[in-house]
Tab-separated table of C-alpha atoms in Angstrom:
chain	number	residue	atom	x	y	z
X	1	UNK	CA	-70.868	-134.464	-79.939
X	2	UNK	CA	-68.149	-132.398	-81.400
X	3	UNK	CA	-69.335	-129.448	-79.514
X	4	UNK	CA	-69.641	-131.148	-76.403
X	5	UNK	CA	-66.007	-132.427	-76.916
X	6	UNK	CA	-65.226	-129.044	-76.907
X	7	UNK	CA	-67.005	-127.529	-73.843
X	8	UNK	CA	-65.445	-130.327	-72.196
X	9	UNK	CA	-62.012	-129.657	-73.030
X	10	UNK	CA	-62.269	-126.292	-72.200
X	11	UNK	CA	-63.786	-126.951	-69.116
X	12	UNK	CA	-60.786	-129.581	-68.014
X	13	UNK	CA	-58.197	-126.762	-69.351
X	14	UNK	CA	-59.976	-124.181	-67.040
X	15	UNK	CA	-60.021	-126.109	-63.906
X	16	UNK	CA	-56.180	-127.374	-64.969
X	17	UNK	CA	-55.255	-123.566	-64.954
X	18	UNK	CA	-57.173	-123.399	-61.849
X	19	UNK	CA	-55.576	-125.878	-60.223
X	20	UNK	CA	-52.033	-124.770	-60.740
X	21	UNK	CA	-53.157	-121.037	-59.828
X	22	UNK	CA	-53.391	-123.206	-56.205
X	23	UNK	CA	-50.950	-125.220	-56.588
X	24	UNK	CA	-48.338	-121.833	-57.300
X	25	UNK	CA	-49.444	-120.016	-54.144
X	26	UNK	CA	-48.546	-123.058	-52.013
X	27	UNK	CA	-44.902	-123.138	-53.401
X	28	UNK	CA	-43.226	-120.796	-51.392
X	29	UNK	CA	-40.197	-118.672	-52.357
X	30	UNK	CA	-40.199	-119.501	-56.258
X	31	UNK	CA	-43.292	-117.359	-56.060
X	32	UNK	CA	-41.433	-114.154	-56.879
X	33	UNK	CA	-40.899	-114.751	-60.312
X	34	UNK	CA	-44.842	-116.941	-60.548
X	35	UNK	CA	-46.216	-113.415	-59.345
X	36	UNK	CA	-44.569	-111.200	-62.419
X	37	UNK	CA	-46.028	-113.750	-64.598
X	38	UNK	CA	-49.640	-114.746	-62.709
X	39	UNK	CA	-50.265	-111.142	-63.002
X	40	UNK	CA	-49.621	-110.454	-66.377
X	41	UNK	CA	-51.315	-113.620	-67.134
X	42	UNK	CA	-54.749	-112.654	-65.335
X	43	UNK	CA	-54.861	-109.133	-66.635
X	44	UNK	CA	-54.536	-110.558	-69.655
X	45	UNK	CA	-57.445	-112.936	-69.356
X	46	UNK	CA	-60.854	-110.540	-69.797
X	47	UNK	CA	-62.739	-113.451	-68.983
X	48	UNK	CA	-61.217	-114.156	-65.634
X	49	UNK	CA	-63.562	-112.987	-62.583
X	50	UNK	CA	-62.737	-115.436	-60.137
X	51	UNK	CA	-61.316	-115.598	-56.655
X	52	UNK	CA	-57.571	-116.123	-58.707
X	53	UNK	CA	-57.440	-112.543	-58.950
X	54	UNK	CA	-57.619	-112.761	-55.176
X	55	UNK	CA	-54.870	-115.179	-54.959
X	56	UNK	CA	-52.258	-113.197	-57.045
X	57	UNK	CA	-53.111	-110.277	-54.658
X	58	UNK	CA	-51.737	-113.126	-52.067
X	59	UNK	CA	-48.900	-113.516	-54.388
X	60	UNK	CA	-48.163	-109.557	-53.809
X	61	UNK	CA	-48.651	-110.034	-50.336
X	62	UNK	CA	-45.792	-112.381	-50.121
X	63	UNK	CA	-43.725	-109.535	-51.584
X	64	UNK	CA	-44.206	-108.555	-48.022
X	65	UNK	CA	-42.192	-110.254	-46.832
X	66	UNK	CA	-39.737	-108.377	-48.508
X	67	UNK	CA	-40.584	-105.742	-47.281
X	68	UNK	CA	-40.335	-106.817	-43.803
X	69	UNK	CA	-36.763	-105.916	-44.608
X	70	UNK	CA	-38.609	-102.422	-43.389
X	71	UNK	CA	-37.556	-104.162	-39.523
X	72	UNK	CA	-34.084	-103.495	-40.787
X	73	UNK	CA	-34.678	-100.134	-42.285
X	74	UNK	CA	-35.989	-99.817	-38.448
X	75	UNK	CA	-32.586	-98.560	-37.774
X	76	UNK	CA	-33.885	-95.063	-38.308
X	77	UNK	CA	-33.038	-94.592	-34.917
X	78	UNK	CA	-29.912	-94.229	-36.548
X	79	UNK	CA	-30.941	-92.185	-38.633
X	80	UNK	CA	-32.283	-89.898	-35.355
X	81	UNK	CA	-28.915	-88.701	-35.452
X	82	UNK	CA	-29.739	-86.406	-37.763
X	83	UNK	CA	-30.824	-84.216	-34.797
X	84	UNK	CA	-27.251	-83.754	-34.054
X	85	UNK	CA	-25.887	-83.049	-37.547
X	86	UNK	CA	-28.265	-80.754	-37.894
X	87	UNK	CA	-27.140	-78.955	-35.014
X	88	UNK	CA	-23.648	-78.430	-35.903
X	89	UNK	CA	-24.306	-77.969	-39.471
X	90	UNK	CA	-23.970	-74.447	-41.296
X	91	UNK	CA	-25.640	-72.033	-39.829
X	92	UNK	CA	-28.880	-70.489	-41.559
X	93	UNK	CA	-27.919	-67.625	-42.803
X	94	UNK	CA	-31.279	-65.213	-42.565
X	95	UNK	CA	-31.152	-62.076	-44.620
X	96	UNK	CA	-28.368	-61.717	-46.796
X	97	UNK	CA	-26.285	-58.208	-46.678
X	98	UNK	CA	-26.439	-56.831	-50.763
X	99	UNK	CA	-22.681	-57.766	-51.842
X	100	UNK	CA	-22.925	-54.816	-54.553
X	101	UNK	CA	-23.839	-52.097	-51.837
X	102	UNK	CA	-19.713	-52.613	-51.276
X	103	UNK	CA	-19.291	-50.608	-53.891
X	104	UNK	CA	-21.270	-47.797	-52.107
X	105	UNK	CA	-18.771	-48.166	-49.887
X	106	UNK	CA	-16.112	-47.332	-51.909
X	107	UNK	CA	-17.644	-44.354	-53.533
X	108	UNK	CA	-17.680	-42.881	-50.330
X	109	UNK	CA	-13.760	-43.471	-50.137
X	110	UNK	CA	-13.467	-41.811	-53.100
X	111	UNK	CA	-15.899	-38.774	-52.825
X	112	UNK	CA	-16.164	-37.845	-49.346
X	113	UNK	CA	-19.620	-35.535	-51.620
X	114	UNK	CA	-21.106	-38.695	-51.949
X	115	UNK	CA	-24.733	-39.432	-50.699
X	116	UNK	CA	-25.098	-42.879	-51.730
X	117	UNK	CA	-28.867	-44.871	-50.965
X	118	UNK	CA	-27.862	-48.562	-49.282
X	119	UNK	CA	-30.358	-51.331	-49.887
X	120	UNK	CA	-28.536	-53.677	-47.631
X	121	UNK	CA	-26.025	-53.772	-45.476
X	122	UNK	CA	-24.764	-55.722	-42.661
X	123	UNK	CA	-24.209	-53.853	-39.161
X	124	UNK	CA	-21.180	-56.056	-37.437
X	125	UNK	CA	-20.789	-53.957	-34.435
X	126	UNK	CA	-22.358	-51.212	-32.467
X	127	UNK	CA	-20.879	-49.159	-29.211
X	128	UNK	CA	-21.470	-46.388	-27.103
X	129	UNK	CA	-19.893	-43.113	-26.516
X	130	UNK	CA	-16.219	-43.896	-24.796
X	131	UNK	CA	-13.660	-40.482	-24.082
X	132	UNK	CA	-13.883	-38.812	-27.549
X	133	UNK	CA	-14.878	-41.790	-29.673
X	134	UNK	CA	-18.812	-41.375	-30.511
X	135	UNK	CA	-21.112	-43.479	-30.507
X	136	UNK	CA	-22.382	-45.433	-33.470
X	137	UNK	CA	-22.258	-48.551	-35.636
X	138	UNK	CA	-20.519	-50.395	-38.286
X	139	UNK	CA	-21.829	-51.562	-42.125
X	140	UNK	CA	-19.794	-53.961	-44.490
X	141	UNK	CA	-21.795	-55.542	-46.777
X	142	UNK	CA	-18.943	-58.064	-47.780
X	143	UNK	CA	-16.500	-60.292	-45.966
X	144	UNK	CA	-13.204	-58.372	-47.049
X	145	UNK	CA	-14.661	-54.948	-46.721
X	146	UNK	CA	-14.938	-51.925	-47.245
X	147	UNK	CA	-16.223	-50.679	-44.103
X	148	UNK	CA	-17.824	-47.387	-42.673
X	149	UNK	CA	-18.667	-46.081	-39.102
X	150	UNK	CA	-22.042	-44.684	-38.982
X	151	UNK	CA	-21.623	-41.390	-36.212
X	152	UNK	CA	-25.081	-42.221	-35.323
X	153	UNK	CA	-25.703	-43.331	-31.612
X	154	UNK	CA	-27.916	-46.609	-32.163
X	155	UNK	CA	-30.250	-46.326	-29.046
X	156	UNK	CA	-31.163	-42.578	-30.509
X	157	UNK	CA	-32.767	-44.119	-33.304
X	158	UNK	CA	-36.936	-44.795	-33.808
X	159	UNK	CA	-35.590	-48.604	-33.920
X	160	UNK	CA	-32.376	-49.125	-32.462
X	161	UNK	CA	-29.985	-51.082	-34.884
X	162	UNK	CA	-27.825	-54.166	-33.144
X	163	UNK	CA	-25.418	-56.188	-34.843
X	164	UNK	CA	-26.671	-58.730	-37.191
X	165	UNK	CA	-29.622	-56.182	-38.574
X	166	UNK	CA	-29.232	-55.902	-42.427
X	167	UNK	CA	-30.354	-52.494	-42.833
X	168	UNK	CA	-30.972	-49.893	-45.874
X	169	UNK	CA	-30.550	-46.103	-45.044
X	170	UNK	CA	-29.770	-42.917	-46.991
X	171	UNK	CA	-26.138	-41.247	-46.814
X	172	UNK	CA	-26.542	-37.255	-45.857
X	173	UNK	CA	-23.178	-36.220	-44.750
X	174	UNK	CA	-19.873	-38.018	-44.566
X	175	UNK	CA	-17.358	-36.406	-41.643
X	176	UNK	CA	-14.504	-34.945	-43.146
X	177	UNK	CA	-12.447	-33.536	-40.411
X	178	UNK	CA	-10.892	-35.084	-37.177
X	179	UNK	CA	-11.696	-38.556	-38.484
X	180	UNK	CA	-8.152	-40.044	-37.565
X	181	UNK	CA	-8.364	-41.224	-41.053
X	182	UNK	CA	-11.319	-43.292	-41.060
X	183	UNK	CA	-14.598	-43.704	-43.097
X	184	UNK	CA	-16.945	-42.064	-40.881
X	185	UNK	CA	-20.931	-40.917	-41.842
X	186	UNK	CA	-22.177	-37.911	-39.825
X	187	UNK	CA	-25.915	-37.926	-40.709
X	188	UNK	CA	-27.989	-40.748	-42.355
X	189	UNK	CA	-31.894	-40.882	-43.145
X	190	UNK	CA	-34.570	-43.191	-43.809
X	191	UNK	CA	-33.262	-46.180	-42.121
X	192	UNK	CA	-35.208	-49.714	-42.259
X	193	UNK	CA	-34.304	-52.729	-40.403
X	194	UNK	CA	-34.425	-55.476	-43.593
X	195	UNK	CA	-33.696	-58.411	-41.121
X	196	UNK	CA	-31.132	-60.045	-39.631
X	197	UNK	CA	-28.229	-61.823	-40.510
X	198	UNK	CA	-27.210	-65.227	-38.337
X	199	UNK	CA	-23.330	-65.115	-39.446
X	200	UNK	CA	-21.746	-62.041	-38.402
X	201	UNK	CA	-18.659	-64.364	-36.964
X	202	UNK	CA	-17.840	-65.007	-40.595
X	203	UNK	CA	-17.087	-61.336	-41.609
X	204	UNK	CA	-14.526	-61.698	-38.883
X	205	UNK	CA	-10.831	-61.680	-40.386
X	206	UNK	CA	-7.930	-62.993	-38.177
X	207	UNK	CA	-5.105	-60.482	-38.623
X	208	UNK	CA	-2.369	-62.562	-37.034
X	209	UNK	CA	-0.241	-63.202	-40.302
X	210	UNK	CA	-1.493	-60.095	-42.123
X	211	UNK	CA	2.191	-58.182	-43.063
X	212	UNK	CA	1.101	-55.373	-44.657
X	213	UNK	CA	-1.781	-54.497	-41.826
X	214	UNK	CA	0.739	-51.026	-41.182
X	215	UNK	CA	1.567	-50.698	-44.730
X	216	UNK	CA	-1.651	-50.964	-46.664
X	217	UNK	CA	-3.734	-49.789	-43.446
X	218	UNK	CA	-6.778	-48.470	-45.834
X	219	UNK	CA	-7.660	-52.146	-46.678
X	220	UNK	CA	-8.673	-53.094	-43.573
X	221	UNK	CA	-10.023	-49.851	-41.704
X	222	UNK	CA	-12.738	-50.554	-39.436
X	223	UNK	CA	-13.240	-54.460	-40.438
X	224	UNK	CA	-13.850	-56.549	-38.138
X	225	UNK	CA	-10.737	-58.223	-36.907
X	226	UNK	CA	-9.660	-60.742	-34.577
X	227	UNK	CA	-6.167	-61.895	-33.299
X	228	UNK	CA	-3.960	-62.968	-30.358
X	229	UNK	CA	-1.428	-59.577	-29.482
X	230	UNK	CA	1.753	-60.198	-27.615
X	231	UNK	CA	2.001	-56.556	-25.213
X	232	UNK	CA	5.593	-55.579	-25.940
X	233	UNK	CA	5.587	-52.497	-23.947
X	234	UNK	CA	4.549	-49.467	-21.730
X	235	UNK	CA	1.379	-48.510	-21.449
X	236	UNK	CA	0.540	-45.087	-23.520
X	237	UNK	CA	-2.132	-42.292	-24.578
X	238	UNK	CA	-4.088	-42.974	-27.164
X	239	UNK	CA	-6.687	-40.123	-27.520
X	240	UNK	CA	-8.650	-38.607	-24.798
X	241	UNK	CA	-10.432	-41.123	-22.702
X	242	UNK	CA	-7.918	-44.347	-24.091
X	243	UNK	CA	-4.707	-46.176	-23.470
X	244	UNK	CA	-2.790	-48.469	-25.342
X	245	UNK	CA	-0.524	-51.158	-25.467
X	246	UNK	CA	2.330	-52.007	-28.047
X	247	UNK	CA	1.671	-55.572	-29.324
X	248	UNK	CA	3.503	-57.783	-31.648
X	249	UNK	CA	1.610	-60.519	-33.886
X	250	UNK	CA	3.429	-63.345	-36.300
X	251	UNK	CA	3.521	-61.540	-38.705
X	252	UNK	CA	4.402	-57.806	-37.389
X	253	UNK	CA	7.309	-56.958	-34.680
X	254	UNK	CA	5.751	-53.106	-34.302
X	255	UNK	CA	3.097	-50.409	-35.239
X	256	UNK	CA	0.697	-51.985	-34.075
X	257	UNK	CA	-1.185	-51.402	-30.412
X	258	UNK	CA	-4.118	-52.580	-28.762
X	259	UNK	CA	-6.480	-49.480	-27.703
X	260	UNK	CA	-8.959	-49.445	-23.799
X	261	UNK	CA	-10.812	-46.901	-22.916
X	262	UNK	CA	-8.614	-45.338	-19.462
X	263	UNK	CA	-10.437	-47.027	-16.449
X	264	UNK	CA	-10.597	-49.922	-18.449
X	265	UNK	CA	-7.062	-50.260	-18.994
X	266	UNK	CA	-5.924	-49.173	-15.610
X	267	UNK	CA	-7.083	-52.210	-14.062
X	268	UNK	CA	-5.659	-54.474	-16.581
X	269	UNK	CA	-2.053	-54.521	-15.186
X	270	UNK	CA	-0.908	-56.010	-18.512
X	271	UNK	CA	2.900	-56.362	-18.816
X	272	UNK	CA	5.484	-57.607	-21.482
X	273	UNK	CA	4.407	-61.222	-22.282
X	274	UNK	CA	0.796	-60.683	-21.948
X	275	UNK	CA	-1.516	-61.733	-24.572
X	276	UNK	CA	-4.598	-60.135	-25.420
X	277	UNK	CA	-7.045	-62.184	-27.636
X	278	UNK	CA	-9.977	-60.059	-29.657
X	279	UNK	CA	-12.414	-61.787	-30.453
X	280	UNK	CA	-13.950	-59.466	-33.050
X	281	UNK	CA	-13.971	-56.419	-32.862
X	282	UNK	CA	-13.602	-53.208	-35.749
X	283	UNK	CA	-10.438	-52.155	-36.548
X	284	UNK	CA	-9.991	-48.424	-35.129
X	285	UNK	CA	-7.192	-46.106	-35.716
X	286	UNK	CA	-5.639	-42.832	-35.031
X	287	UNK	CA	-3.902	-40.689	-38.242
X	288	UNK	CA	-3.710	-44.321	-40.111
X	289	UNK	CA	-2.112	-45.355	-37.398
X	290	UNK	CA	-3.713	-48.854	-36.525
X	291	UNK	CA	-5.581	-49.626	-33.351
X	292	UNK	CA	-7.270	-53.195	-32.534
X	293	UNK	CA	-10.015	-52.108	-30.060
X	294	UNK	CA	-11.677	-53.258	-27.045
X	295	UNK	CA	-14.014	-51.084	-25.519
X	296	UNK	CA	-15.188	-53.696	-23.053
X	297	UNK	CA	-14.270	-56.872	-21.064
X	298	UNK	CA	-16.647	-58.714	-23.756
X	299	UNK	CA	-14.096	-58.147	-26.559
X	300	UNK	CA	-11.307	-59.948	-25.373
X	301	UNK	CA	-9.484	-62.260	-23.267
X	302	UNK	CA	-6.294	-62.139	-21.566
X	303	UNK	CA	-3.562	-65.218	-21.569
X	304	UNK	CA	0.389	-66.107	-20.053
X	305	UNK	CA	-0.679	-62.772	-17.955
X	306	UNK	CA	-0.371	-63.858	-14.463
X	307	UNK	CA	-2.279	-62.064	-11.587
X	308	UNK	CA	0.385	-60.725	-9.136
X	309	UNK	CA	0.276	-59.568	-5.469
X	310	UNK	CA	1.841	-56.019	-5.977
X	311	UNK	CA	1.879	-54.432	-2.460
X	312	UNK	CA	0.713	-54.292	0.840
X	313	UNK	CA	0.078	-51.687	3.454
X	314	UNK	CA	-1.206	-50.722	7.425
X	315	UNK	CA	-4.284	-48.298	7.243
X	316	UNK	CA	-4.632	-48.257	10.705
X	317	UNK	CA	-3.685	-50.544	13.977
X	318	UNK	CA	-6.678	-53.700	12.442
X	319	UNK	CA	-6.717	-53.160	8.968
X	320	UNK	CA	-4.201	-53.562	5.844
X	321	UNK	CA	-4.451	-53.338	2.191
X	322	UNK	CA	-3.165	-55.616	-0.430
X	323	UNK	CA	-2.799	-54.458	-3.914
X	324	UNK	CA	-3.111	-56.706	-6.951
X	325	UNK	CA	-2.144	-56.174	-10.878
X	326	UNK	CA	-6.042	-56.816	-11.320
X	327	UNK	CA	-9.417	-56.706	-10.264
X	328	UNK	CA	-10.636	-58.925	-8.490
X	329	UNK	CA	-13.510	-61.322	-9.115
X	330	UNK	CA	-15.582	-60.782	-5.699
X	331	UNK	CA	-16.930	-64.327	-6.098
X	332	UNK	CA	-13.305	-65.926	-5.616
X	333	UNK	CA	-12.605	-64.096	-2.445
X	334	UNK	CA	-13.378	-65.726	1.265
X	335	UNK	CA	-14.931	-62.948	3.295
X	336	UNK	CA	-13.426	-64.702	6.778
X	337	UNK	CA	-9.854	-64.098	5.346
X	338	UNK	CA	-8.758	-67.490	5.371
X	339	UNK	CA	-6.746	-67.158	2.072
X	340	UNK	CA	-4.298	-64.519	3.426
X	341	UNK	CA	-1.533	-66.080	5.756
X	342	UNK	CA	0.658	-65.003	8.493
X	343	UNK	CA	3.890	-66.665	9.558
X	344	UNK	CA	4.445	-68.182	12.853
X	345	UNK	CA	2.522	-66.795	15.664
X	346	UNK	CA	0.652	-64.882	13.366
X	347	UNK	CA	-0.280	-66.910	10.809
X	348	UNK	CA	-4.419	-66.568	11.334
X	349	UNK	CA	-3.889	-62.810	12.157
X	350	UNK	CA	-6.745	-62.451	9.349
X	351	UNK	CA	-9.872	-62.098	10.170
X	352	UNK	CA	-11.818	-60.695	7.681
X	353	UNK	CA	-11.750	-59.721	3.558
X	354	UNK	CA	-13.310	-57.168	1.601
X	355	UNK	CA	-12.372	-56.361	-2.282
X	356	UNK	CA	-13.191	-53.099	-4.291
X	357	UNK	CA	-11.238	-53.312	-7.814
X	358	UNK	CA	-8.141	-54.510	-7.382
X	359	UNK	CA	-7.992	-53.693	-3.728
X	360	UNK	CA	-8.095	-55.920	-1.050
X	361	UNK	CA	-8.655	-54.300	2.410
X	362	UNK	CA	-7.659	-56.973	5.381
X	363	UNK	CA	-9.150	-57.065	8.789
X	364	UNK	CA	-6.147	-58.090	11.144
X	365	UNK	CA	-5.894	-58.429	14.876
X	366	UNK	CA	-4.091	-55.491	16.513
X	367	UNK	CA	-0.560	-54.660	14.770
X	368	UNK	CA	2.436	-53.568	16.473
X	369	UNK	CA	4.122	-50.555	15.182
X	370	UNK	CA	6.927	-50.833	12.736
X	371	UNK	CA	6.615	-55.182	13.410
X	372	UNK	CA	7.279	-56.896	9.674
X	373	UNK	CA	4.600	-59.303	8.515
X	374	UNK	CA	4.414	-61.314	5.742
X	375	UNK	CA	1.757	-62.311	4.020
X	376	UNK	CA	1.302	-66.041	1.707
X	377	UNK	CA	-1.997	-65.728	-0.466
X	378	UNK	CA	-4.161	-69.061	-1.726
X	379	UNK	CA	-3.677	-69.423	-5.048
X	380	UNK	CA	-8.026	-69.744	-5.427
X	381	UNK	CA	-7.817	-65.536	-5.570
X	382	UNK	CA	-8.442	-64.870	-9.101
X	383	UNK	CA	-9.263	-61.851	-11.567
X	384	UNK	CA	-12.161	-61.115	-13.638
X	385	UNK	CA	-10.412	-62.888	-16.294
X	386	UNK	CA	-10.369	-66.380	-14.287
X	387	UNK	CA	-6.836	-65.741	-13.921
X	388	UNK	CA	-5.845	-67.880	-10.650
X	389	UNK	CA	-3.303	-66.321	-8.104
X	390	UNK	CA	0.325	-67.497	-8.580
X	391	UNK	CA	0.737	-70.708	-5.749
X	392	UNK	CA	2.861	-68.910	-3.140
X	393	UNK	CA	2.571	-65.250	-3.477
X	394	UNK	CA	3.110	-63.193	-0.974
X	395	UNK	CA	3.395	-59.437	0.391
X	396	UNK	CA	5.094	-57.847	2.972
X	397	UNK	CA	3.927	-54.923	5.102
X	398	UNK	CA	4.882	-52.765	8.186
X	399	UNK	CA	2.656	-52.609	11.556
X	400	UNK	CA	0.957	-49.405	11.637
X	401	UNK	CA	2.326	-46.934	13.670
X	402	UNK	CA	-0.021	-44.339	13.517
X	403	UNK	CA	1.704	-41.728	11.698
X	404	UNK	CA	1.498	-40.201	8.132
X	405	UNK	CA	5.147	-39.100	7.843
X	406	UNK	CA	6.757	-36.866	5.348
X	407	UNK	CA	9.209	-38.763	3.082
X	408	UNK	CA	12.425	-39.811	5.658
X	409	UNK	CA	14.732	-40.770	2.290
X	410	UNK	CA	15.835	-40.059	-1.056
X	411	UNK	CA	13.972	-42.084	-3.966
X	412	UNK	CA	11.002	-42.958	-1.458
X	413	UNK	CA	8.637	-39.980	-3.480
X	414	UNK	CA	9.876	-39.346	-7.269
X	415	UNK	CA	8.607	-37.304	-10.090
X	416	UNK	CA	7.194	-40.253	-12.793
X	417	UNK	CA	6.265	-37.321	-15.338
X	418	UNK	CA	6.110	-34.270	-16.162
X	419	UNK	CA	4.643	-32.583	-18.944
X	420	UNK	CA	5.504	-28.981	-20.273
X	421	UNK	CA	4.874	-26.817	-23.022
X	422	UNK	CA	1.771	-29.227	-24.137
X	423	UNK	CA	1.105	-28.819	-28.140
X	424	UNK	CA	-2.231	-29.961	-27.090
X	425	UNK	CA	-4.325	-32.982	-29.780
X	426	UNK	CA	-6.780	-35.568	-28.680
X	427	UNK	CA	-4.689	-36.523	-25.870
X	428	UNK	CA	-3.865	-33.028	-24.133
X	429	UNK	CA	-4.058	-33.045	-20.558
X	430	UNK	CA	-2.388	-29.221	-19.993
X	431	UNK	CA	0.757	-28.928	-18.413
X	432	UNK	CA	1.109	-31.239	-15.321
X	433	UNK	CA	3.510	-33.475	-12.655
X	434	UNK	CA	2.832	-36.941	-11.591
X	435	UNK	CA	4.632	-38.201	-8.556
X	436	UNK	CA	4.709	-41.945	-7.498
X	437	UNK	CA	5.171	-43.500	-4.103
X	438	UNK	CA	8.221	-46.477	-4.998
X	439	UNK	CA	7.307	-47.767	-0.951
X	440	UNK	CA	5.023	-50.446	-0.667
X	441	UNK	CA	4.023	-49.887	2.662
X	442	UNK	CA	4.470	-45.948	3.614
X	443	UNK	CA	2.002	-43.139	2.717
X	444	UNK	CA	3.634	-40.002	2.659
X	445	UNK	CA	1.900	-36.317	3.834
X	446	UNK	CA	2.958	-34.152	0.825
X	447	UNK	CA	1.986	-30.819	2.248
């Protein structure tokens, strides 16, 4: 009897734990805390087979709703704009120059005997073969220098080197005469292309409030260097094949120019005022003297450099040409010549536009001999710079007459140089005369 007692009362105690197993997964929210302690209770029980085990897992499930805070988390669309940080985030640098091949570098400086073996170094800049500058490319293997020109035209090579290769090569010969007191490498072998290098902007070092860029000239030889230069003067020589400009920065008033290979800087027309941005370019120079570069169009930009109208001339009885400080871009001239206007009776004597360089030849009903006209240009005419035409500019010229005439008056035909007893250097032209024409609309039969 005793025994059966006790089935019984286990039986009643199993079916009471049964029945408020049940009873807790009906109960709603409360369940959190009934699930941390259902489960421990169940593993605990070895005995326990039944569907309860079943029921906690429905006790879990309800922790799903919970997690249905997930439709929240949903705002990764938010998080999509990752996309766009990632974008303008820091750029991946790829292969990294060797920072302790700057000290190669500097042995060179020091031993011009020196054959040091690069394991990787960064080449910022390469260019061609302008006047009596070689052709070659430029290594720093650090931020803040030192640098070297490599005399060694890049296209000559089995792989042709570009800026942004990280390459290692063997020092044969460093150039130790005419160098215009730079670090310059005649011969080189065994050149490998490591990889490249995705940051060659950040080796660039704006110069614009560097004081001692004159004074301590050897720190910064052939970095690369950018900067906005204020022309403060005359065009000048500046080695066979270049001209240059006298520029101011912030932090210097003088001795400092800005260097173009001749053609380049003929059709410039740069003037006291102008500024000339570089964007990055190595920092050349001439007996110590420095030189910030720009061997093409793609090195700089110009600003506060207007375009001007400079003169105007007949070339025969239907045609005139206008002059400008500039090329022109082709693309912003009208061919019917509706942006050149006459005045009065006159004023669509323009038929026709053509441009070569800075020249703009006009095709004009017929002229009368010796008549005046003037001439009002749209200011949608603009350079190769984007630089837009001044509103209202205008030229003046004289109907043609048919006649090449010898000068008539004093001043019209003057000497502008004249050069005797040359010394010769990188810039010697022999002995010459250069006459200018100070008319804007005669030409003049010198013989």
């Amino acid at each position: 009897m005793k025994k059966f007692q006790k089935n019984s009362l286990l039986i009643f105690l199993a079916l009471a734990l049964a029945f408020s197993a049940a009873c807790g997964t009906d109960d709603g929210p409360k369940d959190k805390t009934d699930t941390g302690s259902d489960i421990k209770t169940d593993v605990g029980n070895d005995d326990v087979d039944d569907n309860t085990d079943v029921e906690v897992k429905t006790d879990v499930e309800v922790k799903t709703d919970v997690d249905d805070k997930t439709d929240v988390d949903d705002n990764t669309d938010v998080d999509d704009n990752t996309d766009v940080e990632e974008d303008t985030g820091p750029i991946d640098p790829g292969y990294l120059p060797v920072a302790a091949d700057s000290a190669l570098i500097e042995e060179m400086l020091a031993d011009d005997t020196a054959t040091p073996s690069f394991t990787g170094v960064l080449v910022t800049f390469t260019k061609e073969a302008y006047g009596s500058d070689p052709a070659g490319f430029f290594i720093q293997a650090e931020k803040d220098g030192p640098a070297a020109f490599i005399q060694v035209d890049p296209a000559t090579l089995d792989t042709p080197v570009e800026a942004g290769h990280v390459v290692k090569f063997d020092v044969v010969t460093i150039k130790t005469a005419n160098n215009g007191g730079r670090l310059e490498v005649e011969e080189i072998a065994n050149l490998e292309i490591l990889g490249t290098y995705n940051d060659v902007a950040s080796f660039v070092q704006n110069i614009e409030q560097t004081a001692d860029l004159v004074t301590n000239f050897a720190d910064y030889s052939l970095e690369l260097v950018s900067g906005d230069f204020t022309v403060t003067g005359d065009i000048r020589g500046a080695g066979t094949g270049f001209n240059a400009y006298p520029v101011a920065t912030e932090a210097l008033a003088e001795g400092v120019v800005v260097r173009f290979p001749t053609e380049l800087a003929a059709s410039l027309g740069l003037f006291d005022g102008c500024v000339v941005s570089i964007a990055g370019t190595p920092l050349w120079s001439h007996n110590s003297a420095p030189q910030v570069s720009a061997w093409t169009t793609d090195d700089f930009e110009l600003s506060e450099c207007d375009l001007m109208a400079v003169s105007a001339k007949a070339t025969s009885a239907t045609t005139a040409e206008v002059v400008f400080s500039r090329d022109i871009d082709p693309a912003t001239l009208i061919a019917d010549g509706s942006q050149f206007k006459g005045t009065g009776a006159n004023e669509n004597f323009v038929t026709g536009a053509t441009v070569a360089g800075n020249v703009v030849t006009l095709t004009t009903a017929e002229q009368t001999a010796d008549l005046a006209y003037a001439i009002t240009i749209a200011d949608t005419l603009a350079d190769n710079f984007g630089i837009e035409l001044q509103g209202g500019a205008g030229v003046e010229f004289t109907g043609f007459n048919g006649a090449v005439q010898a000068p008539t008056a004093a001043n019209q035909v003057v000497f502008s140089e004249i050069m005797a007893k040359s010394q010769g250097g990188n810039n010697d032209l022999g002995e010459y005369l250069e006459l200018y024409n100070t008319t804007a609309d005669k030409s003049f039969n010198m013989n």
